[in-house]
CSV table of C-alpha atoms and ligand atoms in Angstrom, one decimal:
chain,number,residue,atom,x,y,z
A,976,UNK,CA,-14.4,116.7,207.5
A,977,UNK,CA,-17.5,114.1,208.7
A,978,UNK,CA,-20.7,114.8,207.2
A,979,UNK,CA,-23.3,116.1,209.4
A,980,UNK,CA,-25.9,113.2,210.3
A,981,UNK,CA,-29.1,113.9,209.0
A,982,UNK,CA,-32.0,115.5,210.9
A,983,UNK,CA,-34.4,112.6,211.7
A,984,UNK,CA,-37.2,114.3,209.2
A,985,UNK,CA,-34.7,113.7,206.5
A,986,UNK,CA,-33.6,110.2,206.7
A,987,UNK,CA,-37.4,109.2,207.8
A,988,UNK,CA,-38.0,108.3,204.2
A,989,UNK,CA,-35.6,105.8,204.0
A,990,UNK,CA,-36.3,104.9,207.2
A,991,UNK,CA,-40.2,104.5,206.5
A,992,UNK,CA,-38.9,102.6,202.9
A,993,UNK,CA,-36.9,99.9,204.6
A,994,UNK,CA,-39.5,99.0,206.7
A,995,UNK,CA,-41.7,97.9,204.0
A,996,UNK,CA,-44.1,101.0,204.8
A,997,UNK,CA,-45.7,100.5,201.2
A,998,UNK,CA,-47.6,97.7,201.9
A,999,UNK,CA,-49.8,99.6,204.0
A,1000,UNK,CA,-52.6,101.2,202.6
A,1001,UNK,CA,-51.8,104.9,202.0
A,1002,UNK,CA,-54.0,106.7,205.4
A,1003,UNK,CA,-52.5,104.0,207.2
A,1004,UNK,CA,-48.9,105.0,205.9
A,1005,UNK,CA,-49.6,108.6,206.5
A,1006,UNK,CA,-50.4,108.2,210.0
A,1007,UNK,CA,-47.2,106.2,210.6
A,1008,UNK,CA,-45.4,109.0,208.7
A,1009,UNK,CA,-46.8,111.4,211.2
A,1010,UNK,CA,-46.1,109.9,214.6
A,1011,UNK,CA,-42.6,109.4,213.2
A,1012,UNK,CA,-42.1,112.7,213.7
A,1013,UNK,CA,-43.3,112.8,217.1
A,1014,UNK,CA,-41.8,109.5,218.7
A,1015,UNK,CA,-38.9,109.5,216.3
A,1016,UNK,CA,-38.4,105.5,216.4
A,1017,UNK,CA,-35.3,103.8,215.0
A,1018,UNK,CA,-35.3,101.4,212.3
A,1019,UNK,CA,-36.1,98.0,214.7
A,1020,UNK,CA,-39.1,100.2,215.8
A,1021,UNK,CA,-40.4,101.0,212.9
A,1022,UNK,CA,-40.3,97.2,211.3
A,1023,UNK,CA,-42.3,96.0,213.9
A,1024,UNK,CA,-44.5,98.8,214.0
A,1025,UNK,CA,-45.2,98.2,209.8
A,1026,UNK,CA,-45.8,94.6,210.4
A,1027,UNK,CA,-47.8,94.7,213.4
A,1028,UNK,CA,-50.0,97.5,210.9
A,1029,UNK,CA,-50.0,94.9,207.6
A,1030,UNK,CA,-51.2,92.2,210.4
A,1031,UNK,CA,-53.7,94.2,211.6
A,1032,UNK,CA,-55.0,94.7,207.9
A,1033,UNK,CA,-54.7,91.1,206.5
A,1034,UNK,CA,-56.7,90.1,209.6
A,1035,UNK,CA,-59.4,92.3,209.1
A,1036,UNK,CA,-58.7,93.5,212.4
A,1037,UNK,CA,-59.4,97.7,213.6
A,1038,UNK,CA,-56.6,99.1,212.0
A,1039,UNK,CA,-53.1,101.0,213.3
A,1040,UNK,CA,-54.5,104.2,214.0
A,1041,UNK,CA,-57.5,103.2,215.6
A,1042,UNK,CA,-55.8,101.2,218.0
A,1043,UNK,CA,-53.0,103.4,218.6
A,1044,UNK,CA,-52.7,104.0,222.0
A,1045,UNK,CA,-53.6,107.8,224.2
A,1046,UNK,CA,-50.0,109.5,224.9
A,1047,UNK,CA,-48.7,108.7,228.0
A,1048,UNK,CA,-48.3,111.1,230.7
A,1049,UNK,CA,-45.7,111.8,232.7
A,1050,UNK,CA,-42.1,112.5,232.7
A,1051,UNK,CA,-40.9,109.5,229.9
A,1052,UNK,CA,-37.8,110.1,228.2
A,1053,UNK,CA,-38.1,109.7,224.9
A,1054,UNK,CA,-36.5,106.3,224.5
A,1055,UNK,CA,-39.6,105.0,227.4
A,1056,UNK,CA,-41.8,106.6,225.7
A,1057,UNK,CA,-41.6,104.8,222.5
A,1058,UNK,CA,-41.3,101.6,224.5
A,1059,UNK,CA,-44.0,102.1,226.3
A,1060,UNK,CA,-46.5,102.8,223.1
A,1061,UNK,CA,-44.9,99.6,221.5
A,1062,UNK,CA,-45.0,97.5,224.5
A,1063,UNK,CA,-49.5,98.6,224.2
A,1064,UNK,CA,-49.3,97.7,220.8
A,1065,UNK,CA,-47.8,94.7,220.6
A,1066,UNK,CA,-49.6,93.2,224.0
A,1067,UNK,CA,-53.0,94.1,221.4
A,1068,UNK,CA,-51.2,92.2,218.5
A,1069,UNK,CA,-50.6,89.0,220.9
A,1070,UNK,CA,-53.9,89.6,222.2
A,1071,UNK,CA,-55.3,89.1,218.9
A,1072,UNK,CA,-53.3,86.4,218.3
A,1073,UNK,CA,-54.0,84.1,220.8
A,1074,UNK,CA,-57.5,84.0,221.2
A,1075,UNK,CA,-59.3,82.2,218.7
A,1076,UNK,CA,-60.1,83.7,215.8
A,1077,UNK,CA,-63.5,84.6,214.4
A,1078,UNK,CA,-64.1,84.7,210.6
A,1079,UNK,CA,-66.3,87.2,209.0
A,1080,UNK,CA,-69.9,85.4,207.9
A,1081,UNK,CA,-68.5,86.5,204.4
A,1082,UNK,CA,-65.3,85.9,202.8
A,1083,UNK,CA,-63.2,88.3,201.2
A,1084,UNK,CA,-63.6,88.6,197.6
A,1085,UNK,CA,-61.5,87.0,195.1
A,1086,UNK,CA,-60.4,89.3,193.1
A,1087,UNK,CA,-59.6,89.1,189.2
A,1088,UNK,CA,-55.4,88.4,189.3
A,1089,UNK,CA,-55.9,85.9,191.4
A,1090,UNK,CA,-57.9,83.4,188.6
A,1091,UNK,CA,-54.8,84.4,185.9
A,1092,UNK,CA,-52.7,81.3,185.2
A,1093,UNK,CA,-50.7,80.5,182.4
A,1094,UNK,CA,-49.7,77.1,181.0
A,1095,UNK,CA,-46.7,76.5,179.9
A,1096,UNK,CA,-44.7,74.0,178.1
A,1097,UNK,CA,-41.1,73.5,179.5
A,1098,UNK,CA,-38.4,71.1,179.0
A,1099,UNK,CA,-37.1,69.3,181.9
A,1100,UNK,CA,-33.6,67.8,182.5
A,1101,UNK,CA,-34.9,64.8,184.9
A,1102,UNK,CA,-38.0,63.4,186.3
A,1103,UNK,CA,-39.1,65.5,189.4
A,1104,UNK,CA,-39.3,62.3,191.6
A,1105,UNK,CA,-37.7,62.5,194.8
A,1106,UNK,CA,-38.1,62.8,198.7
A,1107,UNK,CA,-41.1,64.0,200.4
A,1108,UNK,CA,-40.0,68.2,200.2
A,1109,UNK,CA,-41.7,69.1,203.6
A,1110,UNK,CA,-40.2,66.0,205.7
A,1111,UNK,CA,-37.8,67.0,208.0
A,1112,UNK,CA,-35.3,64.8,210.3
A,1113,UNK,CA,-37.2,66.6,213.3
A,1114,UNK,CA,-40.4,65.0,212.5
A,1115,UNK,CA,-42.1,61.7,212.7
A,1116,UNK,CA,-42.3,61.3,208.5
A,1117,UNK,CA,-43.5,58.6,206.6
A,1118,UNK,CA,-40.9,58.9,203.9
A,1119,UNK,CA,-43.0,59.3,200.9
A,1120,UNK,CA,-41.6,60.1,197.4
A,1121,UNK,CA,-43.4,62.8,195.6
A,1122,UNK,CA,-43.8,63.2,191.8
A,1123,UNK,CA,-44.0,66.8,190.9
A,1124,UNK,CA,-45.7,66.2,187.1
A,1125,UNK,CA,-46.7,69.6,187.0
A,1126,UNK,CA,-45.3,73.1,188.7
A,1127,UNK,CA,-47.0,75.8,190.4
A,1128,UNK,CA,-51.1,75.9,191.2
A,1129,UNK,CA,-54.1,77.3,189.9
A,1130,UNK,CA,-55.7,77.7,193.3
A,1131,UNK,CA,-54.5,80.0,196.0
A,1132,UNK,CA,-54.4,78.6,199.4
A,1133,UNK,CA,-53.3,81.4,201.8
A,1134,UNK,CA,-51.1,79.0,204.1
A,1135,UNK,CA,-49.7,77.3,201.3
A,1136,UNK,CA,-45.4,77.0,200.5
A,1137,UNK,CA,-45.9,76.4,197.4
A,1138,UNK,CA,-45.9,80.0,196.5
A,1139,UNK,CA,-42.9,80.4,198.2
A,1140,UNK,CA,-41.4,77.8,195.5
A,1141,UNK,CA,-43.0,79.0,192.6
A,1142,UNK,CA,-43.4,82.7,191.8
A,1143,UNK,CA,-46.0,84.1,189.5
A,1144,UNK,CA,-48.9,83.0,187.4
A,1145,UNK,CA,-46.9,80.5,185.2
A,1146,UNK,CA,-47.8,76.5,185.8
A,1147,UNK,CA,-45.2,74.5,183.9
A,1148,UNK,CA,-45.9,71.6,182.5
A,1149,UNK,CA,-42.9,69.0,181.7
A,1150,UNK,CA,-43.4,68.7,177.9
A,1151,UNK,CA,-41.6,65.1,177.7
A,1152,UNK,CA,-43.3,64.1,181.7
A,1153,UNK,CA,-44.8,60.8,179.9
A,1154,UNK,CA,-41.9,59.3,178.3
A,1155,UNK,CA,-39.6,60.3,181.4
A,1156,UNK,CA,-42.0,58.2,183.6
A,1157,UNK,CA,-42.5,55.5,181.3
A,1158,UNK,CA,-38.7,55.3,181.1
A,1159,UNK,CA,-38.5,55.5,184.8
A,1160,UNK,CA,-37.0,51.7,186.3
A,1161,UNK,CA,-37.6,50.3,189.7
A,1162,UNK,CA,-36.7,47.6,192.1
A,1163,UNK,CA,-39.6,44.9,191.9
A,1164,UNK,CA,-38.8,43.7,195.1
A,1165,UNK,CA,-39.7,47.0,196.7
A,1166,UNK,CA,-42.9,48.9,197.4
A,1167,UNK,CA,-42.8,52.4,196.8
A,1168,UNK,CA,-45.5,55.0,198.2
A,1169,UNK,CA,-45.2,57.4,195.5
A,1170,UNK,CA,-47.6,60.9,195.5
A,1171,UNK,CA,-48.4,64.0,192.9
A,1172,UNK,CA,-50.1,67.1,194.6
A,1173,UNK,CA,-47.2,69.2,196.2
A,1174,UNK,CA,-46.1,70.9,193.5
A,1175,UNK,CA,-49.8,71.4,192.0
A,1176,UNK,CA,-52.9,69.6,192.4
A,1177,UNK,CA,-53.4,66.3,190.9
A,1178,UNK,CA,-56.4,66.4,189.6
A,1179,UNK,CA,-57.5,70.4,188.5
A,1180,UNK,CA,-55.9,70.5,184.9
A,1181,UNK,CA,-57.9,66.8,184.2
A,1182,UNK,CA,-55.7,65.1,181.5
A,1183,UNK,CA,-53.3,68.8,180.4
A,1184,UNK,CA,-50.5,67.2,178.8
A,1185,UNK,CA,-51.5,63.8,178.8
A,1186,UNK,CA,-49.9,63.9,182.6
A,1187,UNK,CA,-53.2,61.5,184.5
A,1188,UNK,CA,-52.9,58.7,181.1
A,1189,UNK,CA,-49.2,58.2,181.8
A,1190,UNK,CA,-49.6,58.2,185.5
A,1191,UNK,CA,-52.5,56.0,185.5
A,1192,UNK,CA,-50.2,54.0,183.0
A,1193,UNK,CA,-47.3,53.9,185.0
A,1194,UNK,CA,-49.4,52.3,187.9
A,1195,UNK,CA,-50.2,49.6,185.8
A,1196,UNK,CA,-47.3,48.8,184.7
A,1197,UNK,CA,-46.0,48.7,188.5
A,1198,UNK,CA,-48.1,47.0,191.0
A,1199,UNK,CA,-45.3,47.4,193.7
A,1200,UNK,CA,-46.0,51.2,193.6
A,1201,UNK,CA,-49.2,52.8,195.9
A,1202,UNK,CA,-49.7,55.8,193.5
A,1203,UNK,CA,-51.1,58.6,195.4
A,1204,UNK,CA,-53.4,61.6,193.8
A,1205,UNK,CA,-53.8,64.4,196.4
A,1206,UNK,CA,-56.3,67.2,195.3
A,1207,UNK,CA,-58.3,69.8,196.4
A,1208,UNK,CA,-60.1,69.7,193.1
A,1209,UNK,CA,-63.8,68.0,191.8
A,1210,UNK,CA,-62.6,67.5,188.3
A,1211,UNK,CA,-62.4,63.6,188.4
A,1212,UNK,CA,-64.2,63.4,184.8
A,1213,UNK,CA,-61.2,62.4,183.4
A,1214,UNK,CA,-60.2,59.6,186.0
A,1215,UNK,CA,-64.3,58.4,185.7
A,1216,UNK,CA,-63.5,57.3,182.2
A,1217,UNK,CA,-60.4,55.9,182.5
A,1218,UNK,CA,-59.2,52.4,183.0
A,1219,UNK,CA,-58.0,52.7,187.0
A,1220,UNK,CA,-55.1,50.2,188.5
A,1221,UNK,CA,-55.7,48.9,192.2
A,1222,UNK,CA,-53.0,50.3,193.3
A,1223,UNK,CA,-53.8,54.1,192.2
A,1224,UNK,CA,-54.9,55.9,195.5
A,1225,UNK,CA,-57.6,59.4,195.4
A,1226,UNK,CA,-56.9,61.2,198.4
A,1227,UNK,CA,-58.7,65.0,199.4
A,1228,UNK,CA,-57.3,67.4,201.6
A,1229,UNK,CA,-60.6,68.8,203.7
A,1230,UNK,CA,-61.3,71.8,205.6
A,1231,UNK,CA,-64.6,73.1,207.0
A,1232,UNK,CA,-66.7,74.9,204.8
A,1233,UNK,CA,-65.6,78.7,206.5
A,1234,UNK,CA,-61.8,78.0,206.2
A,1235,UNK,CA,-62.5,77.3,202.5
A,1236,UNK,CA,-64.2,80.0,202.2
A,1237,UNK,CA,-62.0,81.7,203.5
A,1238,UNK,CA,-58.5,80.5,203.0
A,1239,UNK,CA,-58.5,78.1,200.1
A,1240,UNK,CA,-59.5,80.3,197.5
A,1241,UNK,CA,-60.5,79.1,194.3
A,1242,UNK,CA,-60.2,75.2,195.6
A,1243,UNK,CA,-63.3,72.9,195.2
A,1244,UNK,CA,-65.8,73.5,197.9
A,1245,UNK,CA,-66.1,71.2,200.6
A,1246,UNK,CA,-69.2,69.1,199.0
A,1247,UNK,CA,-68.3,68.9,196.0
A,1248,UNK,CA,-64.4,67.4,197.5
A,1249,UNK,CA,-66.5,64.5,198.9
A,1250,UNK,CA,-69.0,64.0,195.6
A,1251,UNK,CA,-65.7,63.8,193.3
A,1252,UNK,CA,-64.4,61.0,195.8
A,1253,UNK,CA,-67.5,59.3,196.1
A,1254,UNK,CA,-67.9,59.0,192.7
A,1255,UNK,CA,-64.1,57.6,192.4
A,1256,UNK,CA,-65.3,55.4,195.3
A,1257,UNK,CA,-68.3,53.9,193.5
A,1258,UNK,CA,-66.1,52.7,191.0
A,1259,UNK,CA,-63.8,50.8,193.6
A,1260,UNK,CA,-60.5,53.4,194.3
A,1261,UNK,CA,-59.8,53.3,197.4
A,1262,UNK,CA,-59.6,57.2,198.7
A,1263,UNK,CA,-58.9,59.0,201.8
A,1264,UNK,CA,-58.2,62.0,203.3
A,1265,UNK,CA,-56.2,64.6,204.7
A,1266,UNK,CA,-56.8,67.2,207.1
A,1267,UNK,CA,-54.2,69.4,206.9
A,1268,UNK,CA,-53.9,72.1,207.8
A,1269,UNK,CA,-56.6,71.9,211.1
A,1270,UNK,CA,-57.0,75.6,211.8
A,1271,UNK,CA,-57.9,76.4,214.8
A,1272,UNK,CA,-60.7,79.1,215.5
A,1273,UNK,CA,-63.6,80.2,217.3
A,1274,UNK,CA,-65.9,77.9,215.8
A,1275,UNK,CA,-63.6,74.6,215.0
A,1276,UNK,CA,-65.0,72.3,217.2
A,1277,UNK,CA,-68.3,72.1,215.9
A,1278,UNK,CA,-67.3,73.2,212.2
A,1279,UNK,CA,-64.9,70.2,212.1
A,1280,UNK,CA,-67.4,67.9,213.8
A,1281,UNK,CA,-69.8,68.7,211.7
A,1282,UNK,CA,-67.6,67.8,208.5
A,1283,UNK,CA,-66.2,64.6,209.9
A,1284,UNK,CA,-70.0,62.9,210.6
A,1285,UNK,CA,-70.7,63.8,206.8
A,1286,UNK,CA,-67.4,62.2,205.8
A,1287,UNK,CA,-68.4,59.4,208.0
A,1288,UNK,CA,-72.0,59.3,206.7
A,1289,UNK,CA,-69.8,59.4,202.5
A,1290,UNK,CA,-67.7,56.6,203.3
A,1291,UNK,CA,-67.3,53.1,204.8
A,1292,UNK,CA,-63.8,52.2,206.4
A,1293,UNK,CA,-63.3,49.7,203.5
A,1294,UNK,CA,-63.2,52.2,200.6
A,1295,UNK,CA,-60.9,54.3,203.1
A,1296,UNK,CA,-57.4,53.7,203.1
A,1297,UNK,CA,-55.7,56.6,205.3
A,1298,UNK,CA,-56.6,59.8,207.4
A,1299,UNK,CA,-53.9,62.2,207.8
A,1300,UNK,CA,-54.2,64.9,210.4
A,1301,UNK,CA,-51.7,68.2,210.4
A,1302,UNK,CA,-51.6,71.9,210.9
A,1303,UNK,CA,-50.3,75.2,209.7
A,1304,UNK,CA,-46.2,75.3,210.4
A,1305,UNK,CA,-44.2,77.9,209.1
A,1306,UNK,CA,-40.8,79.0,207.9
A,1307,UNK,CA,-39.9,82.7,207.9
A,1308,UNK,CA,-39.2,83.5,204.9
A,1309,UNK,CA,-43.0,82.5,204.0
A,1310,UNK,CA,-44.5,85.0,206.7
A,1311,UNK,CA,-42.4,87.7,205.7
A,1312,UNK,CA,-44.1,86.5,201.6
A,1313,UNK,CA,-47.6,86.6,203.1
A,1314,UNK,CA,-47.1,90.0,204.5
A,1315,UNK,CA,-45.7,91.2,200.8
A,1316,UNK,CA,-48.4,90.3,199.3
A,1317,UNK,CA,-50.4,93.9,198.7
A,1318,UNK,CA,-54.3,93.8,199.6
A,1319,UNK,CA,-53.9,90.3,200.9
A,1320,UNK,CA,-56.6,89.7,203.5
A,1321,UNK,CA,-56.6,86.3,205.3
A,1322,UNK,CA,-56.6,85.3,208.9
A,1323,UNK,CA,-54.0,82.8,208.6
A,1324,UNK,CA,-51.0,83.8,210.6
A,1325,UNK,CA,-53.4,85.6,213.4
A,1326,UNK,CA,-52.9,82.4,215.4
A,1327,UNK,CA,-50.8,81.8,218.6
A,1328,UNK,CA,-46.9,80.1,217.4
A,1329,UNK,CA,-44.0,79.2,218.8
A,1330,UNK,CA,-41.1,77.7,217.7
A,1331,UNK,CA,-41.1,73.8,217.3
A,1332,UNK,CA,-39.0,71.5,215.2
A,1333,UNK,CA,-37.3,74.5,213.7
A,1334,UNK,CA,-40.4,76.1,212.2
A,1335,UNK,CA,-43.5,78.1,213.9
A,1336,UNK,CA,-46.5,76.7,214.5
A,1337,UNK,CA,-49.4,76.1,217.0
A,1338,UNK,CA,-48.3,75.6,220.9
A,1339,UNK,CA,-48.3,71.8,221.5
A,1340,UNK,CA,-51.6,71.8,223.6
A,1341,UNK,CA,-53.9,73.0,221.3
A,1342,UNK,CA,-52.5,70.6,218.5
A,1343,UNK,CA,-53.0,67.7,220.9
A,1344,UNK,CA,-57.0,69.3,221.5
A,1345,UNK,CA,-57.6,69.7,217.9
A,1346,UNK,CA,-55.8,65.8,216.4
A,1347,UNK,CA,-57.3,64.4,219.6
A,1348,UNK,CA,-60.9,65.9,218.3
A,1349,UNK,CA,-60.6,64.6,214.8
A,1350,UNK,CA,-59.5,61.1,215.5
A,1351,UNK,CA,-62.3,60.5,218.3
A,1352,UNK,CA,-64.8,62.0,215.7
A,1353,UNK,CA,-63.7,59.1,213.7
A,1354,UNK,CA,-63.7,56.6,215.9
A,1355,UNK,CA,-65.7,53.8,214.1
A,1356,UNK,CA,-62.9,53.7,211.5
A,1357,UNK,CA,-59.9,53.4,214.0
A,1358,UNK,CA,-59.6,49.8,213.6
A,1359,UNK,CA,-59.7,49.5,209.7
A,1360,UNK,CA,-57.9,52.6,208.1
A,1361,UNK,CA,-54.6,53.9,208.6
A,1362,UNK,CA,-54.2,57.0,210.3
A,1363,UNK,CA,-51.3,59.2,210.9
A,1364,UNK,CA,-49.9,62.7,211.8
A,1365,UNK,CA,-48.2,64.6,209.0
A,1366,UNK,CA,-45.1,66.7,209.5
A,1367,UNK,CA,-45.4,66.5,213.4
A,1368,UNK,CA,-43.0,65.7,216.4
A,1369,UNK,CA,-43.1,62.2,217.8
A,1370,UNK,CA,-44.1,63.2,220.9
A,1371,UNK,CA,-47.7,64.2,219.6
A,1372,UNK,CA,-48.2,60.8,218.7
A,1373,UNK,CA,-48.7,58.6,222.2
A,1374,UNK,CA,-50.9,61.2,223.4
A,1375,UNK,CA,-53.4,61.6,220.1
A,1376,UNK,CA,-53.3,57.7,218.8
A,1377,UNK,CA,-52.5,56.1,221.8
A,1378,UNK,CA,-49.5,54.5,220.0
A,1379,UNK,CA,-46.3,55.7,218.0
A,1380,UNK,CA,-43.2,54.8,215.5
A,1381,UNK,CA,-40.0,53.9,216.8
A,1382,UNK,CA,-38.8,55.1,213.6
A,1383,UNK,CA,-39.6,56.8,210.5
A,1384,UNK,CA,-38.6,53.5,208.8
A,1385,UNK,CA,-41.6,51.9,211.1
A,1386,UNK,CA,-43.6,54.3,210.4
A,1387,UNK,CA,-43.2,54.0,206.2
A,1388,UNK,CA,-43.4,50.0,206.8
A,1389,UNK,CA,-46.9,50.1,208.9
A,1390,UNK,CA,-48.2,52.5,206.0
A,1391,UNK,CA,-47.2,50.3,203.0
A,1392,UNK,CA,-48.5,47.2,204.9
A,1393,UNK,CA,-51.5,49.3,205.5
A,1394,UNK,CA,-52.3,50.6,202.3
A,1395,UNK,CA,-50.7,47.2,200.0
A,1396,UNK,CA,-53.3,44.9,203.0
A,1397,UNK,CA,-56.2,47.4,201.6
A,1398,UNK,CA,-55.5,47.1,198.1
A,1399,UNK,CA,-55.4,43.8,197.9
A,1400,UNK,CA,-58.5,43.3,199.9
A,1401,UNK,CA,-60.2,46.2,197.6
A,1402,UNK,CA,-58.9,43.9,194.9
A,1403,UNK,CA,-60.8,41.1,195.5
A,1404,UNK,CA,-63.9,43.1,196.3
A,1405,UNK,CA,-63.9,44.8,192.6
B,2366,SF4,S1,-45.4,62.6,207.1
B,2366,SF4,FE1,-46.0,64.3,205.7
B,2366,SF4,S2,-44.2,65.6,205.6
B,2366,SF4,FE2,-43.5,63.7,206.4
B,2366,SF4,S3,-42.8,62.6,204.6
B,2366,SF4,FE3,-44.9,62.0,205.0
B,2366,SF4,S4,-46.1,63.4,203.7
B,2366,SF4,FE4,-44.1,64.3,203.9
């Protein structure tokens, strides 16, 4: 005999479950529970109706029930009816998300279980040394090798994959890294343009492990390498008393001081990003700089104009070796992490996306308005350091630099010959 389908009432906790109702706050869930009863929506309606309510929390925005829309009159079946009230919310939810954003004067605190972070030893089979992970066939990419010498961060950028890779509060550190890299054998003949700081940052943990002596060794001992360090950290005390090779590279990811603030929690502020590589600076490493990801929001013009004439007024285009420019792209599985994370309050996906190059990301005009921005800002450097565009489509190139790669094998060859041309003038200049 078939079982009798269950009333709606009695399969709404499932219903509510699967949707991931529990990482709203609990009035916010209660509410939802409530006009359950009354609109009855299916499973599909409900997941969007969750998510649109964790958005509408982790942006800081009025919240479900105080944007939930008056009842609609007339004669709606029940099935309009429910499309109707989703069709309002979800024209709000774009709404929010395509105008830019505005950021609170304060930013949210940062709360204890954020700052936990263990260090651990581990052993590791191999060397982590292998193709750029983020470079994709779909993208002009400069096909950089990256060195993972340690796993997992200790700062907590809200956009960032690397959470997505590692999980938890555990940063591994390869107990045998130095001997592995000082066993490591290349071709002479070749250059290689080799960079730490996607699996952690390079410089935050200083010398943990001995990692920075056998990197800074393993330059030495191969000149044909461009050694890249890529932080958002000050803590270059260790670096400051070390012997440095030419060919070892400091390079800074910026933001402006609000999307810090707001976005790169526990990361080096702003300043003290640009004291750390002045001070490598003064002692002849060539540095440079990376902004990405540009976030765009109410106040980004003048926030990032404002931080590219201090970077301007920090550096001369001699000690500067590249400027990279990139933005926020996204892979699903990441959004669908951000919006796990309980309590999690950041700004970061209220931004307009569409699909581009097989991840989401800002619409193509307002990446050409912000890259355009940043590289005019620095125009006085355009002729003696290298920029690029990381992790974007071709097609963006022509219209921000006025030029592009045929290839990504160009585009690798014009950044080695840029970077090795720079070293060696650097070189003679120590
Ligand atoms: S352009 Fe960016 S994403 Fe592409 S290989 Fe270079 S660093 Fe990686």
């Amino acid at each position: 005999m078939k079982a009798k389908p269950l009333a709606y009432a009695e399969k709404l906790e499932t219903l509510l479950k699967r949707s991931g109702i529990d990482r709203l706050e609990y009035g916010q869930q209660q509410f939802l529970r409530q006009q359950c009863l009354d609109y009855r929506f299916t499973q599909q309606e409900l997941q969007q109706l969750s998510d649109i309510a964790v958005d509408l929390a982790m942006w800081g925005e009025r919240p479900l029930d105080q944007v939930w829309p008056d009842a609609e009159s007339g004669n709606l079946n029940p099935k309009q009816r429910r499309q109707r009230l989703l069709g309002r919310l979800s024209a709000h939810w774009r709404q929010l998300k395509q105008r830019p954003k505005r950021y609170p004067r304060l930013p949210p605190k940062v709360t204890q279980d954020r700052q936990r972070i263990k260090h651990v030893e581990v052993d590791k089979e191999r060397l982590a040394l292998g193709p750029c992970p983020v470079a994709s066939p779909r993208t002009r990419c400069c096909n950089l090798m990256t060195l993972d010498a340690v796993e997992n961060c200790g700062f907590d950028c809200s956009y960032c994959s690397i959470q997505s890779f590692y999980h938890g509060d555990e940063v591994r550190f390869d107990r045998d890294f130095a001997s592995k890299l000082a066993r490591l054998e290349l071709d002479p003949q070749r250059s290689y343009h080799i960079g730490t700081g996607q699996s952690s940052d390079s410089l935050m943990w200083g010398n943990r492990g001995d990692v920075l002596d056998a990197l800074l060794e393993f330059a030495w001992r191969n000149p044909n390498v461009i050694l890249e360090l890529k932080s958002k950290s000050k803590n270059v005390s260790h670096l400051m008393k070390s012997e440095l090779p030419p060919n070892l590279i400091a390079t800074w990811s910026l933001n402006t001081p609000t999307l810090i603030a707001h976005e790169e929690h526990l990361t080096a502020p702003l300043e003290e990003r640009l004291q750390a590589a002045r001070r490598l600076a003064d002692r002849g490493v060539l540095v440079g700089f990376h902004l990405h990801p540009m976030i765009h929001y109410a106040e980004w013009q003048e926030e990032y104009g404002a931080m590219l004439q201090s970077v301007l007024h920090s550096f001369s285009a001699e000690e500067v070796v590249m400027v990279s420019l990139g933005t926020l792209t996204y892979i699903k599985p990441v959004i669908k992490q951000l919006r796990e994370r309980k309590g999690f309050r950041s700004k970061i996906l209220q931004m307009p996306m569409v699909e581009s190059d097989g991840k989401l990301t800002y619409p193509r005009e307002i990446k050409e308005q912000m890259f355009s921005f940043a590289y005019q800002s620095l125009q006085p450097w355009h002729e003696d350091v290298f920029f690029y565009l990381c992790m974007e489509n071709q097609r963006l190139w022509r219209p921000v630099f006025g030029y592009e790669y045929a290839s990504n094998q160009d585009f690798e060859a014009a950044m080695k010959q840029a970077y090795l041309d720079k070293i060696a003038a650097n070189g003679n200049a120590r």
